[in-house]
Coordinates of N, CA and C in Angstrom, one line a residue:
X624 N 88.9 35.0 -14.9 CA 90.0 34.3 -15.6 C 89.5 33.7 -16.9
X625 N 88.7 32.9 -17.0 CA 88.2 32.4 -18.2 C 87.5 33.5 -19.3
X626 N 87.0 34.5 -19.1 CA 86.5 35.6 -20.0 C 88.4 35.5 -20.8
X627 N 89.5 35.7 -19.9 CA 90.7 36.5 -20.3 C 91.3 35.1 -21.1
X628 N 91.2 34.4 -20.9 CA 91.7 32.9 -21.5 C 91.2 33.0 -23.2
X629 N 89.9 32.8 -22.9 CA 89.4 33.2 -24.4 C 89.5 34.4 -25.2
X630 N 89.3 35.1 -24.3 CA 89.5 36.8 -25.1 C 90.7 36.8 -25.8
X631 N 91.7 36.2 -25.0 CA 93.4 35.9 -25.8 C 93.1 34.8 -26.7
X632 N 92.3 33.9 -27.0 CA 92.6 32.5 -28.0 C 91.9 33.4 -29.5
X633 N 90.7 34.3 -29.0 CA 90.0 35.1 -30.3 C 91.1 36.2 -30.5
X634 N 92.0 36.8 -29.8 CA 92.6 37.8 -30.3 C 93.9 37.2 -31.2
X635 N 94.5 36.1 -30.5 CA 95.2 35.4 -31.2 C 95.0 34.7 -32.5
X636 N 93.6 34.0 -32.8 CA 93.1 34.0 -34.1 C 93.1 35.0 -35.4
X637 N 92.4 36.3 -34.7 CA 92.5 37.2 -35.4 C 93.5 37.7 -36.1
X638 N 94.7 37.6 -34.8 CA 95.5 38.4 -35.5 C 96.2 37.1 -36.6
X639 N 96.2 36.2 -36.1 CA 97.0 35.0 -37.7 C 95.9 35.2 -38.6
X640 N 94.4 35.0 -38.7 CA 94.2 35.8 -40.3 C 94.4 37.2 -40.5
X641 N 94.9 38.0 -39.9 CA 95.1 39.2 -40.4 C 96.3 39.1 -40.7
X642 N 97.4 38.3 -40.2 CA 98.7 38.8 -40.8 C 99.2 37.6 -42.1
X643 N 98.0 36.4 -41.9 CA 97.9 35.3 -43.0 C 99.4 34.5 -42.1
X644 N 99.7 34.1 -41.0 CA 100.9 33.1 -40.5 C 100.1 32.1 -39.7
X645 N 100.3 31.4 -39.6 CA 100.3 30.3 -38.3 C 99.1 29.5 -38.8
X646 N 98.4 28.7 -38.0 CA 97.7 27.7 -38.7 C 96.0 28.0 -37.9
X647 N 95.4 29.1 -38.2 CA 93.9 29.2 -37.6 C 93.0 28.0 -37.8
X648 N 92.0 28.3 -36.8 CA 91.2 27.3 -36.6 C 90.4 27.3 -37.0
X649 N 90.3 27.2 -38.4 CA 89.5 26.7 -39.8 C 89.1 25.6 -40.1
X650 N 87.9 25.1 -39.4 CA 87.5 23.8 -39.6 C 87.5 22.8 -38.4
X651 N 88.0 23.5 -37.1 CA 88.3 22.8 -36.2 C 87.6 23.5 -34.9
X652 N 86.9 23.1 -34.0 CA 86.7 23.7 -32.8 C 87.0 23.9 -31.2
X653 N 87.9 24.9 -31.3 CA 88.9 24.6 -29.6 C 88.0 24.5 -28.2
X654 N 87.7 23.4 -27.7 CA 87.0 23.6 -26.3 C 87.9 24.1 -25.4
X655 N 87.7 24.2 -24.1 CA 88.4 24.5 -23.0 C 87.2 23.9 -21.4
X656 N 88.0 23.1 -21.3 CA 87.7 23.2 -19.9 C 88.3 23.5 -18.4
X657 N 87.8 24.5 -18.1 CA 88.2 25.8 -17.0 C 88.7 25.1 -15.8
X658 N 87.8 24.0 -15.5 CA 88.0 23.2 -14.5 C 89.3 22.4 -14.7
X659 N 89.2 21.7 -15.0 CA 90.6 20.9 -16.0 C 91.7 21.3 -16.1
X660 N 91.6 22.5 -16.7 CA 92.6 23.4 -17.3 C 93.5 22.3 -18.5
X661 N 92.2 21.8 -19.3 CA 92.7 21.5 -20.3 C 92.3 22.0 -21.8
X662 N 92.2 22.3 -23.2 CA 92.0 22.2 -24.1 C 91.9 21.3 -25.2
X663 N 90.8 21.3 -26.0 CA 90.5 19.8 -26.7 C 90.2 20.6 -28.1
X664 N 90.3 20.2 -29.1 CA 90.5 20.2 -30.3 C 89.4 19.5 -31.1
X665 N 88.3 19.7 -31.6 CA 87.3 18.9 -32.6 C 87.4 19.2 -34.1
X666 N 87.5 18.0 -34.6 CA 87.3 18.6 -36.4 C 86.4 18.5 -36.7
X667 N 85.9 19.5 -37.5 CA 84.8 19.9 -38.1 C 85.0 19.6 -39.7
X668 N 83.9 18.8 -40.3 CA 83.5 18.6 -41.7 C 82.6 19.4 -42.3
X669 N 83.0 20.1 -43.4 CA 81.8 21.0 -44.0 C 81.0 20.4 -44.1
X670 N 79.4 21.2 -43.8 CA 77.9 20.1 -44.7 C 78.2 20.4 -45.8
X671 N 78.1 20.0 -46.9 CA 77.9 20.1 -48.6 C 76.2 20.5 -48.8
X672 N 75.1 20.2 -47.7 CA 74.1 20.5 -47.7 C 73.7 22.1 -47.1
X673 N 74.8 23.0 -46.7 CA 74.3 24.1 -45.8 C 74.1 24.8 -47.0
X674 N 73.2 25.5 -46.6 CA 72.7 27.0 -47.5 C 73.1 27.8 -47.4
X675 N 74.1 28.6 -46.9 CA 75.3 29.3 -46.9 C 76.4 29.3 -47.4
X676 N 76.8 27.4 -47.4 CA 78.4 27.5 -48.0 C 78.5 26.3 -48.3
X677 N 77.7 25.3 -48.7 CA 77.6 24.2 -49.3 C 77.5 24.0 -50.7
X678 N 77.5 22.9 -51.1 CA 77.8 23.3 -52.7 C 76.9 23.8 -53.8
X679 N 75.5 23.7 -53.1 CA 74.5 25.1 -54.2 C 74.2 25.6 -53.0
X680 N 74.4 26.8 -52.9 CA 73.9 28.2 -51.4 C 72.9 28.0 -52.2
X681 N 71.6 28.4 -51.3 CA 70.6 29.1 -51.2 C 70.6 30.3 -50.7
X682 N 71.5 30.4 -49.9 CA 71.8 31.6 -49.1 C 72.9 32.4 -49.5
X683 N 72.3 34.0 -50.3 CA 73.6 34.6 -50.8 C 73.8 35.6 -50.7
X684 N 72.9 36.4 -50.0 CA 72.8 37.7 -49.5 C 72.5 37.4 -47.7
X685 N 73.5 37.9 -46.9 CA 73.3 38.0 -45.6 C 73.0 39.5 -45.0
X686 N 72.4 40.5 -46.1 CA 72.4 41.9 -45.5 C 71.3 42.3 -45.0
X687 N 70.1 41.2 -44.7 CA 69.3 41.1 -43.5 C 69.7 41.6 -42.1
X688 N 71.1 40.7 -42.3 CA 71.4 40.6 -41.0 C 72.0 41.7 -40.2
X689 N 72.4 42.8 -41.1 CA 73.0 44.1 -40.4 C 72.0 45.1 -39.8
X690 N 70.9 44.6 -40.0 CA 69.4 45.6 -39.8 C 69.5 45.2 -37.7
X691 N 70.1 43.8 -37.5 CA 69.7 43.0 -35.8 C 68.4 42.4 -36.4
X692 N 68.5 41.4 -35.6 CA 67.7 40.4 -34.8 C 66.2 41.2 -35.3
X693 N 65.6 42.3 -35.2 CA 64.2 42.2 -35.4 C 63.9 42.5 -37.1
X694 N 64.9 43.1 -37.9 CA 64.7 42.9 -39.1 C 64.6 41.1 -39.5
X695 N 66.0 40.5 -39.2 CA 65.4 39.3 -40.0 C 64.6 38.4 -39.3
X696 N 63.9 38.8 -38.0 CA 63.0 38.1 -37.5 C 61.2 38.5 -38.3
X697 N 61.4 39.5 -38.6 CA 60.0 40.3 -38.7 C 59.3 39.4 -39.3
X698 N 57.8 39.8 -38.6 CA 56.5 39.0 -39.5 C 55.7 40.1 -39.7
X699 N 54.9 39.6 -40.4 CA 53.7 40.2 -40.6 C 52.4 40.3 -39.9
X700 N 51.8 41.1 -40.3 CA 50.1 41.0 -39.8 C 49.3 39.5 -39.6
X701 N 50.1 38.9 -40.5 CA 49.2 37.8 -40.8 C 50.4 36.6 -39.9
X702 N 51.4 37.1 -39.1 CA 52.0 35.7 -38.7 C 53.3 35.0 -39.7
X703 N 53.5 35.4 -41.0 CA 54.0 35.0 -42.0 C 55.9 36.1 -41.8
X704 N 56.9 35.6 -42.4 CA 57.9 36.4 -41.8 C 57.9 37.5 -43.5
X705 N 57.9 38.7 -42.8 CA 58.2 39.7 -43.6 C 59.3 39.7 -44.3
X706 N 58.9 40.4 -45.9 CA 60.0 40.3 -46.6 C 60.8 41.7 -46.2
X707 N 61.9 41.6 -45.4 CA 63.3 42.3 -45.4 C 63.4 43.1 -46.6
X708 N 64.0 44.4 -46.0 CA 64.4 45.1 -47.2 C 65.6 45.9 -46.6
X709 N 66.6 45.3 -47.6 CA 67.9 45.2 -47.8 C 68.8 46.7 -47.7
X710 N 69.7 47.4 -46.5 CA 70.2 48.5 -46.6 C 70.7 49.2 -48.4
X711 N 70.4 48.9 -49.2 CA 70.6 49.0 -50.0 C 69.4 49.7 -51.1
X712 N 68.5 48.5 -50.4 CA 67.6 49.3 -50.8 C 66.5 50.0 -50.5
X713 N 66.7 50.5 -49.3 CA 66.9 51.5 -48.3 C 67.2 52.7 -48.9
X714 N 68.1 52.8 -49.1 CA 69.4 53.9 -49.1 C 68.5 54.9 -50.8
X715 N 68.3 53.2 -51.5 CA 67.4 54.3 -52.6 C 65.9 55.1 -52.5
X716 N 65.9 54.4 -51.4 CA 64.1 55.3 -51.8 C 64.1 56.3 -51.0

C-alpha cells in the first residue's frame, strides 16, 4: 500500500508540471506517515549558498552525472577523484 500511496502523489506531481495547473510542491516537502495515515507539509527555504542553485553556482555542468555513480565517483591511482569526461566529449574523440 504505501509504495501505491506515493507512486500516486509522484504521478500526480508530474502530471501538474507537465500540464503547468494546480499548485506543485516547489519548495515544500510532503511527509506521510503510513501508520497515522496522516500527511504533513514542510517548507523549504532555498540556500543562497548551494552550488547548484544558489546565487553564484559553482555547479553548472551536471553531465557527470549521466555516466552513474562510478563516473562521478572515480579516483585515481593516486586516491585523488578523477577528472570526468563529459559525454560530449566523448562523442568527439
Amino acid at each position: 500500500m504505501l509504495p501505491g500511496v506515493i507512486g500516486v502523489v509522484q504521478a500526480t506531481e508530474a502530471i501538474k508540471l507537465l500540464l503547468g495547473i494546480g499548485d506543485p510542491l516547489i519548495g515544500r516537502l510532503l511527509t506521510y506517515d503510513a501508520l497515522g495515515m496522516r500527511f504533513r507539509e514542510v517548507k523549504l527555504r532555498r540556500d543562497p549558498k548551494c552550488p547548484v542553485c544558489g546565487e553564484h553556482p559553482s555547479i553548472r555542468d551536471l553531465s557527470i552525472h549521466r555516466e552513474g555513480v562510478s563516473a562521478a565517483c572515480a579516483i585515481d591511482d593516486n586516491g585523488h577523484q578523477a577528472a570526468a569526461i563529459s559525454p560530449a566529449a566523448k562523442a568527439g574523440s
